[in-house]
Short mmCIF file of C-alpha atoms in Angstrom, two decimals:
data_model
loop_
_atom_site.label_atom_id
_atom_site.label_comp_id
_atom_site.label_asym_id
_atom_site.label_seq_id
_atom_site.Cartn_x
_atom_site.Cartn_y
_atom_site.Cartn_z
CA VAL J 1 64.39 -91.67 56.45
CA GLN J 2 65.12 -92.34 60.07
CA LEU J 3 66.85 -95.45 61.66
CA GLN J 4 65.85 -95.87 65.33
CA ALA J 5 68.25 -98.39 67.17
CA SER J 6 67.67 -99.84 70.64
CA GLY J 7 68.74 -102.73 72.83
CA GLY J 8 72.20 -101.78 74.00
CA GLY J 9 73.38 -101.92 77.47
CA LEU J 10 75.97 -103.33 79.94
CA VAL J 11 76.32 -107.05 80.10
CA GLN J 12 78.86 -109.49 81.69
CA PRO J 13 81.21 -111.46 79.60
CA GLY J 14 79.47 -114.58 78.04
CA GLY J 15 76.06 -112.79 78.29
CA SER J 16 73.62 -111.86 75.37
CA LEU J 17 72.02 -108.83 74.01
CA ARG J 18 69.61 -108.17 71.08
CA LEU J 19 69.83 -105.01 69.15
CA SER J 20 66.90 -103.75 67.01
CA CYS J 21 66.75 -101.12 64.28
CA ALA J 22 63.57 -99.87 62.69
CA ALA J 23 63.58 -97.82 59.56
CA SER J 24 60.92 -95.28 58.86
CA GLY J 25 60.05 -92.48 56.50
CA SER J 26 59.68 -92.23 52.71
CA ILE J 27 60.98 -95.60 51.95
CA PHE J 28 60.43 -97.32 48.66
CA SER J 29 62.66 -100.28 49.30
CA ILE J 30 65.45 -101.25 51.56
CA ASN J 31 68.25 -103.18 49.74
CA VAL J 32 70.72 -103.89 52.62
CA MET J 33 70.61 -103.39 56.41
CA GLY J 34 73.53 -104.00 58.82
CA TRP J 35 75.38 -103.11 61.95
CA TYR J 36 78.69 -101.46 62.31
CA ARG J 37 80.59 -100.75 65.57
CA GLN J 38 83.25 -98.34 66.68
CA ALA J 39 85.36 -98.81 69.79
CA PRO J 40 87.18 -95.87 71.37
CA GLY J 41 90.22 -95.03 69.36
CA LYS J 42 89.26 -97.40 66.58
CA GLN J 43 87.74 -97.15 63.15
CA ARG J 44 84.19 -98.07 62.41
CA GLU J 45 83.89 -101.62 61.31
CA LEU J 46 81.33 -103.85 59.80
CA VAL J 47 79.75 -106.37 62.10
CA ALA J 48 77.12 -107.98 60.06
CA ARG J 49 74.82 -107.18 57.09
CA ILE J 50 71.83 -108.76 55.51
CA ILE J 51 70.38 -108.47 51.84
CA THR J 52 66.77 -107.83 52.51
CA SER J 53 65.68 -109.65 49.48
CA GLY J 54 66.61 -113.40 50.01
CA GLY J 55 68.26 -112.92 53.29
CA SER J 56 71.94 -113.41 52.34
CA THR J 57 74.15 -112.53 55.29
CA HIS J 58 77.78 -111.57 55.84
CA TYR J 59 79.75 -111.31 59.19
CA ALA J 60 82.93 -110.06 60.49
CA ASP J 61 85.31 -112.90 61.36
CA SER J 62 85.37 -111.79 64.93
CA VAL J 63 81.63 -112.34 65.55
CA LYS J 64 80.97 -115.56 63.35
CA GLY J 65 79.27 -118.11 65.39
CA ARG J 66 78.32 -115.78 68.12
CA PHE J 67 76.13 -113.11 66.40
CA THR J 68 73.19 -113.52 64.15
CA ILE J 69 71.59 -110.77 62.06
CA SER J 70 67.95 -111.21 60.95
CA ARG J 71 65.25 -108.96 59.51
CA ALA J 72 61.55 -108.34 59.43
CA ASN J 73 60.91 -107.02 56.07
CA VAL J 74 57.29 -106.03 56.79
CA LYS J 75 58.45 -103.84 59.65
CA ASN J 76 61.67 -102.58 57.91
CA THR J 77 63.51 -103.79 60.89
CA VAL J 78 66.87 -105.49 61.46
CA TYR J 79 67.90 -107.38 64.56
CA LEU J 80 71.28 -108.34 65.82
CA GLN J 81 71.37 -111.28 68.42
CA MET J 82 74.69 -111.18 70.17
CA ASN J 83 75.58 -114.10 72.23
CA ASN J 84 78.79 -115.16 74.23
CA LEU J 85 79.74 -111.49 74.35
CA LYS J 86 83.42 -110.54 74.89
CA PRO J 87 84.90 -107.41 76.38
CA GLU J 88 86.37 -106.71 72.97
CA ASP J 89 82.76 -106.46 71.71
CA THR J 90 82.43 -103.17 73.75
CA ALA J 91 81.67 -100.42 71.18
CA VAL J 92 78.99 -97.98 70.01
CA TYR J 93 76.84 -100.06 67.56
CA TYR J 94 75.44 -98.20 64.52
CA CYS J 95 72.57 -99.48 62.31
CA ASN J 96 72.94 -98.85 58.54
CA ALA J 97 70.50 -99.20 55.70
CA PHE J 98 70.85 -98.74 52.11
CA VAL J 99 67.50 -97.39 50.96
CA THR J 100 65.78 -96.29 47.86
CA THR J 101 63.42 -93.57 48.81
CA VAL J 102 60.20 -92.76 46.93
CA VAL J 103 61.88 -89.74 45.31
CA GLY J 104 65.49 -90.47 45.00
CA ASN J 105 68.33 -92.81 44.33
CA PRO J 106 69.71 -95.38 46.81
CA THR J 107 71.39 -93.79 49.76
CA ASP J 108 73.15 -94.86 52.84
CA TYR J 109 71.31 -93.91 56.20
CA TRP J 110 72.79 -94.34 59.85
CA GLY J 111 71.01 -94.66 63.06
CA GLN J 112 72.01 -92.77 66.23
CA GLY J 113 74.19 -95.51 67.73
CA THR J 114 73.61 -97.61 70.84
CA GLN J 115 76.29 -98.41 73.50
CA VAL J 116 77.19 -102.02 74.18
CA THR J 117 79.51 -102.59 77.21
CA VAL J 118 80.87 -105.95 78.12
CA SER J 119 82.34 -105.95 81.51
CA SER J 120 82.38 -107.85 84.81
#
């Protein structure tokens, strides 16, 4: 299973970015998809996640009201719309998926990370 993330970049405070993450490979089902981030010198933290069946979402308090996670189940893709970005949102953002493969038990998979920099 591979997770391919894209959409990071440099944006001014108050700006917007949209991250995408597509899962591919021997996937039987995807239970949960989400985004984590890690800023320099800090631990990786959950930003948002979505239950693929039903669409239930969870957000970190720091991004509530500014970020929106969504999914396209047919494409095994998750999106993170980030609005009103702040300098403290600067981090490497990692896509995560809890996947049941065609041959094994549910397992966590991670994407390669995409840099988001919020700066004037």
